[in-house]
Amino acid sequence: MDQMTFEAKDGTAKSPFYIFSFSYIIIFLIAFAIVPIVFAGSLFPEYVYLLANLTLISVVFYLIGLNVKLGKEINFPKLELNFDKTLILLFSLFLFVVFVILITAPRIPIIESFKGASADDLSQYREDFLKGRKGWDVSLGYAIGVINAYILPYFIAVTFLRNHKYKYLVSGIFMVYSISFLEKAYFLKLAIPLFFIYFYNSKNKFLFFIRGIAVIFVFFFLMFVLAGTTGSTVSRDESFFSILYTPTGTFETIIWRAAVVPIVSAIDGVRVFLTDFGGQLFYGKTSSFFALLTGSEQVNFERALYQDQFGGNDTGNANQFFVIEAFINFGYLGVILFSFLVGRIVRFSITSKDIALQTIMPLILFNLFNAGLIGILLSNGLLLFMFLLRFTKFNYQSK
């Protein structure tokens, strides 16, 4: 497979390095530096400007990691795998784990939605479906997370690029599972790679971009409706740029949750770290894996942040920008290293000349917009995914 390139308005082809550099600058600088300064800089200058500085550092070292060649690449020997057999094995494992999840789930949210369950009940059913499990059931969440985060979407992307006979079957079943428990953005694991595959192959890219975004928005709208999240009839006297704001319609809810909540959570993350925890670095203890390795008690920072935002002893977690996780654990050095590593991961996808892998990179960056890098590497299987691609290659001849 060749590299993914896009044409600019002047007809010149833009390289993947340019595309991924420019995209990161625009998305992350606007979201976590410019917007906070404009809307909250005068209200919380200490936290907002610290967040902006961290974001700027992240951009610089992401760009270094992405664009700077470091030494000569080592060519490791690779294990050759038959693609069809590997796909069947992986998809069979996916089906088995999904089957166990469904038969052991207290309730299946989408079925309860059709039965007329309330939004509060559906929220609890979503929590019980995977996140709220106890005992051995907890392993199901980790298993399906590793399979579905990047590995299976990558294989599905390959089936579409190669017009594989099973492409609609595997993608269709994946999509059905994605909407079964009404996790509103879960379908993006499939939608984002396919969007960029069809965008890459489209003749009129501007028209396809508009249509593609419209289709994704319609899916979001449908998921919010099925989940009962159609806005509130009760209005609070809160700014739109507030975590306590109550949207009054489905469209407003989607915009607010996608554009405002991640930014406000990032600002609140800085505030809670400096005030409630005294700015003392956690050195990896926010991760259950690193806490186990060091024999320390895990610090559930996302839970503490959620409780600070909404009060009470709820079991919810506040997802946030990966740079916050880097900073609260390892300070400025963490921001530098984490951002540089993300840049190297994207660089690897480009230098591999694997279009399917390149279509997974926007999905990874989207996840980093809302989650920490440690969890993405371990719980979501990104580390395993990159290891497999580094040391295996596929034979696409059917046997």
Coordinates of N, CA, C and O in Angstrom, one line a residue, residues 176-318:
V176 N -23.2 -3.3 14.6 CA -24.4 -3.7 15.5 C -23.9 -3.7 16.9 O -24.7 -3.3 17.8
Y177 N -22.8 -4.3 17.2 CA -22.3 -4.3 18.6 C -22.0 -2.9 19.1 O -22.3 -2.6 20.3
S178 N -21.5 -2.1 18.2 CA -21.2 -0.7 18.7 C -22.4 0.1 19.2 O -22.2 0.9 20.1
I179 N -23.5 -0.2 18.6 CA -24.7 0.6 19.0 C -25.5 -0.2 20.0 O -26.5 0.4 20.6
S180 N -25.2 -1.4 20.3 CA -26.0 -2.3 21.2 C -26.0 -1.7 22.6 O -27.0 -1.9 23.3
F181 N -25.0 -1.1 23.1 CA -25.0 -0.6 24.5 C -25.0 0.9 24.6 O -24.7 1.5 25.6
L182 N -25.3 1.6 23.4 CA -25.6 3.0 23.4 C -24.4 3.9 23.9 O -24.7 4.9 24.4
E183 N -23.2 3.4 23.7 CA -22.0 4.3 24.0 C -21.9 5.2 22.8 O -21.5 4.8 21.7
K184 N -22.2 6.5 22.9 CA -22.5 7.4 21.8 C -21.4 7.5 20.8 O -21.7 7.6 19.6
A185 N -20.2 7.5 21.2 CA -19.1 7.7 20.2 C -18.4 6.4 19.8 O -17.4 6.4 19.1
Y186 N -18.9 5.2 20.3 CA -18.2 4.0 20.0 C -18.1 3.6 18.5 O -17.1 3.1 18.1
F187 N -19.2 4.0 17.8 CA -19.2 3.7 16.4 C -18.1 4.4 15.6 O -17.7 4.0 14.5
L188 N -17.5 5.4 16.2 CA -16.4 6.1 15.5 C -15.1 5.2 15.3 O -14.3 5.5 14.5
K189 N -15.0 4.2 16.1 CA -13.9 3.2 15.9 C -14.0 2.6 14.5 O -12.9 2.3 14.0
L190 N -15.1 2.5 14.0 CA -15.3 2.1 12.6 C -15.5 3.3 11.6 O -14.9 3.3 10.5
A191 N -16.2 4.3 12.0 CA -16.6 5.4 11.1 C -15.4 6.2 10.7 O -15.2 6.6 9.6
I192 N -14.4 6.5 11.7 CA -13.3 7.3 11.4 C -12.4 6.7 10.3 O -12.0 7.3 9.3
P193 N -11.9 5.4 10.5 CA -11.1 4.8 9.4 C -11.8 4.7 8.1 O -11.2 5.0 7.0
L194 N -13.1 4.4 8.1 CA -13.8 4.2 6.8 C -14.0 5.6 6.2 O -13.9 5.8 4.9
F195 N -14.2 6.6 7.0 CA -14.4 8.0 6.5 C -13.1 8.4 5.7 O -13.2 8.9 4.5
F196 N -11.9 8.1 6.2 CA -10.7 8.5 5.6 C -10.4 7.7 4.4 O -9.7 8.1 3.4
I197 N -10.8 6.4 4.4 CA -10.6 5.5 3.2 C -11.4 6.1 2.1 O -10.9 6.2 0.9
Y198 N -12.7 6.3 2.3 CA -13.5 6.8 1.2 C -13.1 8.2 0.8 O -13.2 8.6 -0.4
F199 N -12.7 9.0 1.8 CA -12.2 10.4 1.4 C -11.0 10.3 0.5 O -10.9 11.1 -0.4
Y200 N -10.1 9.4 0.9 CA -8.9 9.3 0.1 C -9.2 8.9 -1.4 O -8.6 9.4 -2.3
N201 N -10.2 8.0 -1.5 CA -10.5 7.5 -2.9 C -11.5 8.4 -3.6 O -11.8 8.1 -4.8
S202 N -12.1 9.4 -2.9 CA -13.1 10.2 -3.6 C -12.5 11.2 -4.6 O -11.4 11.6 -4.4
K203 N -13.3 11.5 -5.6 CA -12.9 12.4 -6.7 C -13.1 13.9 -6.2 O -12.3 14.7 -6.4
N204 N -14.3 14.1 -5.7 CA -14.7 15.5 -5.2 C -14.5 15.4 -3.6 O -15.5 15.1 -2.9
K205 N -13.4 15.7 -3.1 CA -13.1 15.6 -1.7 C -13.9 16.5 -0.9 O -14.3 16.2 0.2
F206 N -14.1 17.7 -1.3 CA -14.9 18.7 -0.6 C -16.3 18.2 -0.4 O -16.9 18.3 0.7
L207 N -16.9 17.8 -1.5 CA -18.3 17.3 -1.4 C -18.4 16.1 -0.5 O -19.3 15.9 0.3
F208 N -17.4 15.1 -0.6 CA -17.5 14.0 0.2 C -17.3 14.3 1.7 O -17.9 13.7 2.6
F209 N -16.4 15.3 2.0 CA -16.2 15.7 3.3 C -17.5 16.2 4.0 O -17.8 15.8 5.1
I210 N -18.2 17.0 3.3 CA -19.5 17.6 3.8 C -20.5 16.4 4.0 O -21.1 16.3 5.1
R211 N -20.6 15.5 3.0 CA -21.5 14.4 3.2 C -21.1 13.5 4.3 O -21.9 13.0 5.1
G212 N -19.8 13.2 4.4 CA -19.3 12.3 5.4 C -19.5 12.8 6.8 O -20.0 12.1 7.7
I213 N -19.3 14.1 7.0 CA -19.5 14.7 8.3 C -21.0 14.7 8.6 O -21.4 14.5 9.8
A214 N -21.8 14.9 7.6 CA -23.3 14.9 7.8 C -23.8 13.5 8.3 O -24.6 13.4 9.2
V215 N -23.2 12.5 7.6 CA -23.6 11.1 8.0 C -23.2 10.8 9.4 O -23.9 10.2 10.2
I216 N -22.0 11.1 9.8 CA -21.5 10.9 11.1 C -22.3 11.7 12.2 O -22.7 11.1 13.2
F217 N -22.7 12.9 11.8 CA -23.5 13.7 12.8 C -24.9 13.0 12.9 O -25.4 13.0 14.0
V218 N -25.5 12.5 11.8 CA -26.7 11.8 11.9 C -26.6 10.6 12.8 O -27.6 10.3 13.6
F219 N -25.5 9.8 12.7 CA -25.3 8.7 13.6 C -25.3 9.2 15.1 O -25.8 8.5 16.0
F220 N -24.5 10.3 15.3 CA -24.5 10.8 16.7 C -25.9 11.2 17.2 O -26.2 10.9 18.3
F221 N -26.6 11.9 16.3 CA -28.0 12.3 16.7 C -28.8 11.1 17.0 O -29.5 11.1 18.1
L222 N -28.7 10.0 16.2 CA -29.5 8.8 16.5 C -29.1 8.2 17.8 O -30.0 7.7 18.6
M223 N -27.8 8.1 18.1 CA -27.3 7.5 19.4 C -27.8 8.3 20.6 O -28.2 7.7 21.6
F224 N -27.8 9.6 20.5 CA -28.3 10.5 21.6 C -29.8 10.3 21.8 O -30.2 10.2 22.9
V225 N -30.5 10.1 20.7 CA -32.0 9.9 20.8 C -32.2 8.6 21.5 O -33.1 8.4 22.4
L226 N -31.6 7.5 21.0 CA -31.8 6.2 21.6 C -31.4 6.1 23.0 O -32.0 5.4 23.8
A227 N -30.3 6.9 23.4 CA -29.9 6.9 24.8 C -30.7 7.8 25.7 O -30.5 7.9 26.9
G228 N -31.7 8.5 25.0 CA -32.6 9.3 25.8 C -32.0 10.7 26.2 O -32.6 11.4 27.0
T229 N -30.9 11.0 25.6 CA -30.2 12.3 25.8 C -30.6 13.3 24.8 O -29.9 13.6 23.9
T230 N -31.8 13.9 25.0 CA -32.4 14.8 24.0 C -32.4 16.2 24.6 O -33.2 17.1 24.1
G231 N -31.7 16.5 25.6 CA -31.7 17.8 26.2 C -32.6 17.9 27.4 O -33.4 17.0 27.7
S232 N -32.6 19.0 28.1 CA -33.4 19.2 29.3 C -34.4 20.3 29.1 O -34.1 21.2 28.4
T233 N -35.6 20.1 29.7 CA -36.6 21.2 29.7 C -36.3 22.2 30.8 O -37.0 23.2 30.9
V234 N -35.4 21.9 31.7 CA -35.1 22.8 32.8 C -33.8 23.5 32.5 O -32.8 22.9 32.2
S235 N -33.8 24.8 32.6 CA -32.7 25.6 32.2 C -32.0 26.1 33.5 O -32.6 26.6 34.4
R236 N -30.6 26.0 33.5 CA -29.9 26.5 34.6 C -29.2 27.8 34.2 O -29.0 28.0 33.0
D237 N -29.0 28.7 35.1 CA -28.4 30.0 34.8 C -26.9 29.8 34.8 O -26.2 30.4 35.6
E238 N -26.4 29.1 33.8 CA -25.0 28.8 33.7 C -24.6 29.1 32.3 O -25.4 29.0 31.3
S239 N -23.3 29.5 32.1 CA -22.8 29.8 30.8 C -22.7 28.5 30.0 O -22.5 27.4 30.5
F240 N -22.7 28.7 28.7 CA -22.6 27.5 27.7 C -21.2 26.9 27.9 O -21.0 25.7 27.8
F241 N -20.2 27.7 28.3 CA -18.9 27.2 28.6 C -18.7 26.9 30.1 O -17.9 27.4 30.8
S242 N -19.6 26.0 30.5 CA -19.6 25.5 31.9 C -20.0 24.0 31.9 O -20.8 23.6 31.2
I243 N -19.4 23.3 32.9 CA -19.7 21.9 33.0 C -21.1 21.7 33.6 O -21.7 20.6 33.4
L244 N -21.7 22.7 34.2 CA -23.0 22.6 34.8 C -24.1 23.1 33.8 O -25.3 23.1 34.2
Y245 N -23.8 23.5 32.6 CA -24.7 24.0 31.7 C -25.7 22.8 31.3 O -25.3 21.6 31.2
T246 N -27.0 23.1 31.1 CA -27.9 22.1 30.7 C -28.4 22.4 29.3 O -29.2 23.3 29.1
P247 N -28.0 21.6 28.3 CA -28.5 21.8 26.9 C -30.0 21.6 26.8 O -30.5 20.7 27.5
T248 N -30.6 22.2 25.9 CA -32.1 22.1 25.8 C -32.5 21.4 24.6 O -33.7 21.3 24.3
G249 N -31.6 20.8 23.8 CA -32.0 20.0 22.7 C -30.9 19.0 22.3 O -29.8 19.2 22.7
T250 N -31.2 18.1 21.4 CA -30.3 17.1 21.0 C -29.1 17.7 20.3 O -27.9 17.4 20.6
F251 N -29.4 18.6 19.3 CA -28.3 19.2 18.6 C -27.4 20.0 19.5 O -26.1 19.9 19.4
E252 N -27.9 20.8 20.4 CA -27.1 21.5 21.4 C -26.3 20.6 22.3 O -25.2 20.9 22.6
T253 N -26.9 19.5 22.7 CA -26.3 18.5 23.5 C -25.0 18.0 22.9 O -24.0 17.8 23.5
I254 N -25.2 17.6 21.6 CA -24.0 17.0 20.9 C -22.9 18.1 20.8 O -21.7 17.7 21.0
I255 N -23.2 19.3 20.4 CA -22.2 20.3 20.3 C -21.5 20.6 21.6 O -20.3 20.7 21.7
W256 N -22.3 20.7 22.6 CA -21.8 21.0 24.0 C -20.9 19.9 24.5 O -19.8 20.2 25.0
R257 N -21.3 18.7 24.3 CA -20.5 17.6 24.9 C -19.2 17.4 24.0 O -18.2 17.0 24.6
A258 N -19.3 17.6 22.7 CA -18.1 17.4 21.9 C -17.1 18.5 22.0 O -15.9 18.3 22.0
A259 N -17.6 19.8 22.1 CA -16.7 20.9 22.0 C -16.4 21.5 23.3 O -15.3 22.1 23.5
V260 N -17.3 21.5 24.3 CA -17.1 22.2 25.5 C -16.6 21.3 26.7 O -15.7 21.7 27.4
V261 N -17.3 20.2 26.9 CA -16.9 19.3 28.0 C -15.5 18.9 28.0 O -14.8 19.0 29.1
P262 N -14.8 18.5 26.9 CA -13.4 18.1 27.0 C -12.5 19.3 27.4 O -11.5 19.1 28.2
I263 N -12.9 20.5 27.0 CA -12.1 21.7 27.3 C -12.2 22.1 28.8 O -11.2 22.3 29.5
V264 N -13.5 22.1 29.2 CA -13.7 22.4 30.6 C -13.1 21.4 31.6 O -12.6 21.7 32.6
S265 N -13.2 20.1 31.2 CA -12.6 19.1 32.0 C -11.1 19.2 32.1 O -10.5 18.9 33.1
A266 N -10.5 19.6 31.0 CA -9.0 19.9 31.0 C -8.6 21.0 32.0 O -7.7 20.9 32.8
I267 N -9.4 22.1 31.9 CA -9.2 23.2 32.9 C -9.4 22.7 34.3 O -8.6 23.0 35.2
D268 N -10.5 22.0 34.5 CA -10.8 21.5 35.9 C -9.8 20.5 36.3 O -9.5 20.4 37.5
G269 N -9.2 19.8 35.4 CA -8.1 18.8 35.7 C -6.9 19.5 36.3 O -6.3 19.1 37.3
V270 N -6.5 20.6 35.7 CA -5.4 21.4 36.2 C -5.7 22.0 37.5 O -4.9 21.9 38.5
R271 N -6.9 22.5 37.7 CA -7.4 23.1 38.9 C -7.4 22.1 40.1 O -6.8 22.4 41.2
V272 N -8.0 21.0 39.9 CA -8.1 19.9 40.9 C -6.7 19.4 41.3 O -6.4 19.2 42.5
F273 N -5.9 19.2 40.3 CA -4.5 18.8 40.6 C -3.8 19.8 41.5 O -3.1 19.4 42.5
L274 N -3.9 21.1 41.2 CA -3.1 22.1 41.9 C -3.8 22.3 43.3 O -3.0 22.6 44.3
T275 N -5.1 22.3 43.4 CA -5.7 22.6 44.7 C -6.0 21.4 45.6 O -5.6 21.4 46.7
D276 N -6.6 20.4 45.1 CA -7.0 19.3 45.9 C -5.8 18.4 46.2 O -5.8 17.7 47.2
F277 N -4.9 18.3 45.3 CA -3.7 17.4 45.4 C -2.4 18.1 45.6 O -1.3 17.5 45.7
G278 N -2.5 19.4 45.8 CA -1.3 20.2 46.1 C -0.2 20.2 45.0 O 0.9 20.6 45.3
G279 N -0.6 19.8 43.8 CA 0.4 19.8 42.7 C 1.5 18.8 42.8 O 2.5 18.8 42.2
Q280 N 1.3 17.8 43.7 CA 2.3 16.7 43.9 C 2.1 15.6 42.8 O 1.1 15.1 42.6
L281 N 3.2 15.4 42.1 CA 3.2 14.5 41.0 C 2.8 13.0 41.5 O 3.2 12.6 42.5
F282 N 2.1 12.3 40.6 CA 1.6 11.0 41.0 C 2.6 9.9 40.5 O 2.5 8.7 41.0
Y283 N 3.5 10.2 39.6 CA 4.5 9.2 39.1 C 3.8 7.9 38.7 O 4.3 6.8 39.0
G284 N 2.8 8.0 37.9 CA 2.1 6.8 37.3 C 1.0 6.2 38.1 O 0.4 5.2 37.6
K285 N 0.8 6.6 39.3 CA -0.2 6.0 40.2 C -1.6 6.2 39.8 O -2.5 5.6 40.3
T286 N -1.9 7.1 38.8 CA -3.2 7.2 38.2 C -3.6 6.0 37.4 O -4.7 5.7 37.1
S287 N -2.6 5.2 37.0 CA -2.8 3.9 36.2 C -2.8 2.7 37.2 O -1.8 2.6 38.0
S288 N -3.8 1.9 37.1 CA -3.8 0.7 37.9 C -2.6 -0.2 37.6 O -2.1 -0.9 38.5
F289 N -2.1 -0.2 36.4 CA -1.0 -1.1 36.0 C 0.3 -0.6 36.8 O 1.0 -1.4 37.4
F290 N 0.6 0.7 36.7 CA 1.8 1.2 37.3 C 1.7 1.2 38.8 O 2.7 1.0 39.6
A291 N 0.5 1.4 39.4 CA 0.3 1.3 40.8 C 0.5 -0.1 41.3 O 1.1 -0.3 42.3
L292 N 0.1 -1.1 40.5 CA 0.4 -2.5 40.8 C 1.9 -2.8 40.8 O 2.4 -3.5 41.7
L293 N 2.6 -2.3 39.8 CA 4.0 -2.5 39.7 C 4.8 -2.0 40.8 O 5.8 -2.6 41.3
T294 N 4.4 -0.8 41.3 CA 5.1 -0.1 42.4 C 4.6 -0.5 43.7 O 5.1 0.0 44.7
G295 N 3.5 -1.3 43.8 CA 2.9 -1.6 45.1 C 2.2 -0.5 45.8 O 2.1 -0.5 47.0
S296 N 1.8 0.5 45.0 CA 1.1 1.7 45.5 C -0.4 1.6 45.3 O -0.9 0.8 44.5
E297 N -1.1 2.4 46.1 CA -2.5 2.5 45.9 C -2.8 3.4 44.7 O -2.2 4.5 44.6
Q298 N -3.7 2.9 43.8 CA -4.1 3.7 42.7 C -4.8 5.0 43.0 O -5.6 5.0 43.9
V299 N -4.4 6.1 42.4 CA -5.1 7.4 42.5 C -6.1 7.5 41.4 O -5.6 7.7 40.2
N300 N -7.3 7.4 41.7 CA -8.4 7.5 40.6 C -8.6 9.0 40.4 O -9.6 9.5 40.9
F301 N -7.8 9.7 39.6 CA -7.9 11.1 39.4 C -9.1 11.5 38.7 O -9.8 12.5 39.0
E302 N -9.5 10.7 37.7 CA -10.7 10.9 36.9 C -11.9 10.9 37.7 O -12.9 11.6 37.5
R303 N -12.0 9.9 38.7 CA -13.1 9.8 39.6 C -13.2 11.1 40.5 O -14.2 11.6 40.7
A304 N -12.0 11.5 41.0 CA -11.9 12.7 41.9 C -12.4 13.9 41.1 O -13.1 14.8 41.7
L305 N -12.0 14.0 39.9 CA -12.4 15.1 39.0 C -13.9 15.2 38.8 O -14.5 16.2 38.9
Y306 N -14.4 14.0 38.5 CA -15.9 13.9 38.3 C -16.7 14.3 39.5 O -17.6 15.1 39.4
Q307 N -16.2 13.9 40.7 CA -16.9 14.2 41.9 C -16.8 15.7 42.2 O -17.7 16.3 42.8
D308 N -15.6 16.3 41.9 CA -15.5 17.7 42.1 C -16.4 18.5 41.2 O -16.9 19.5 41.6
Q309 N -16.6 18.0 40.0 CA -17.5 18.7 39.0 C -18.9 18.6 39.4 O -19.7 19.5 39.3
F310 N -19.3 17.4 39.8 CA -20.8 17.1 40.0 C -21.2 16.8 41.4 O -22.4 16.7 41.7
G311 N -20.2 16.6 42.3 CA -20.5 16.4 43.7 C -20.9 14.9 43.9 O -21.0 14.1 43.0
G312 N -21.1 14.6 45.2 CA -21.6 13.3 45.6 C -20.5 12.2 45.5 O -19.3 12.5 45.3
N313 N -20.9 11.0 45.6 CA -20.0 9.8 45.5 C -20.3 8.9 44.3 O -20.2 7.7 44.4
D314 N -20.6 9.6 43.2 CA -21.0 8.8 42.0 C -19.7 8.0 41.5 O -18.6 8.4 41.8
T315 N -20.0 7.0 40.7 CA -19.0 6.2 40.2 C -18.5 6.6 38.8 O -17.7 5.9 38.2
G316 N -18.9 7.8 38.4 CA -18.5 8.3 37.0 C -17.0 8.7 37.0 O -16.4 9.0 38.0
N317 N -16.5 8.8 35.8 CA -15.1 9.3 35.6 C -15.2 10.4 34.6 O -16.0 10.4 33.6
A318 N -14.3 11.4 34.7 CA -14.3 12.5 33.8 C -13.1 12.3 32.8 O -11.9 12.4 33.2

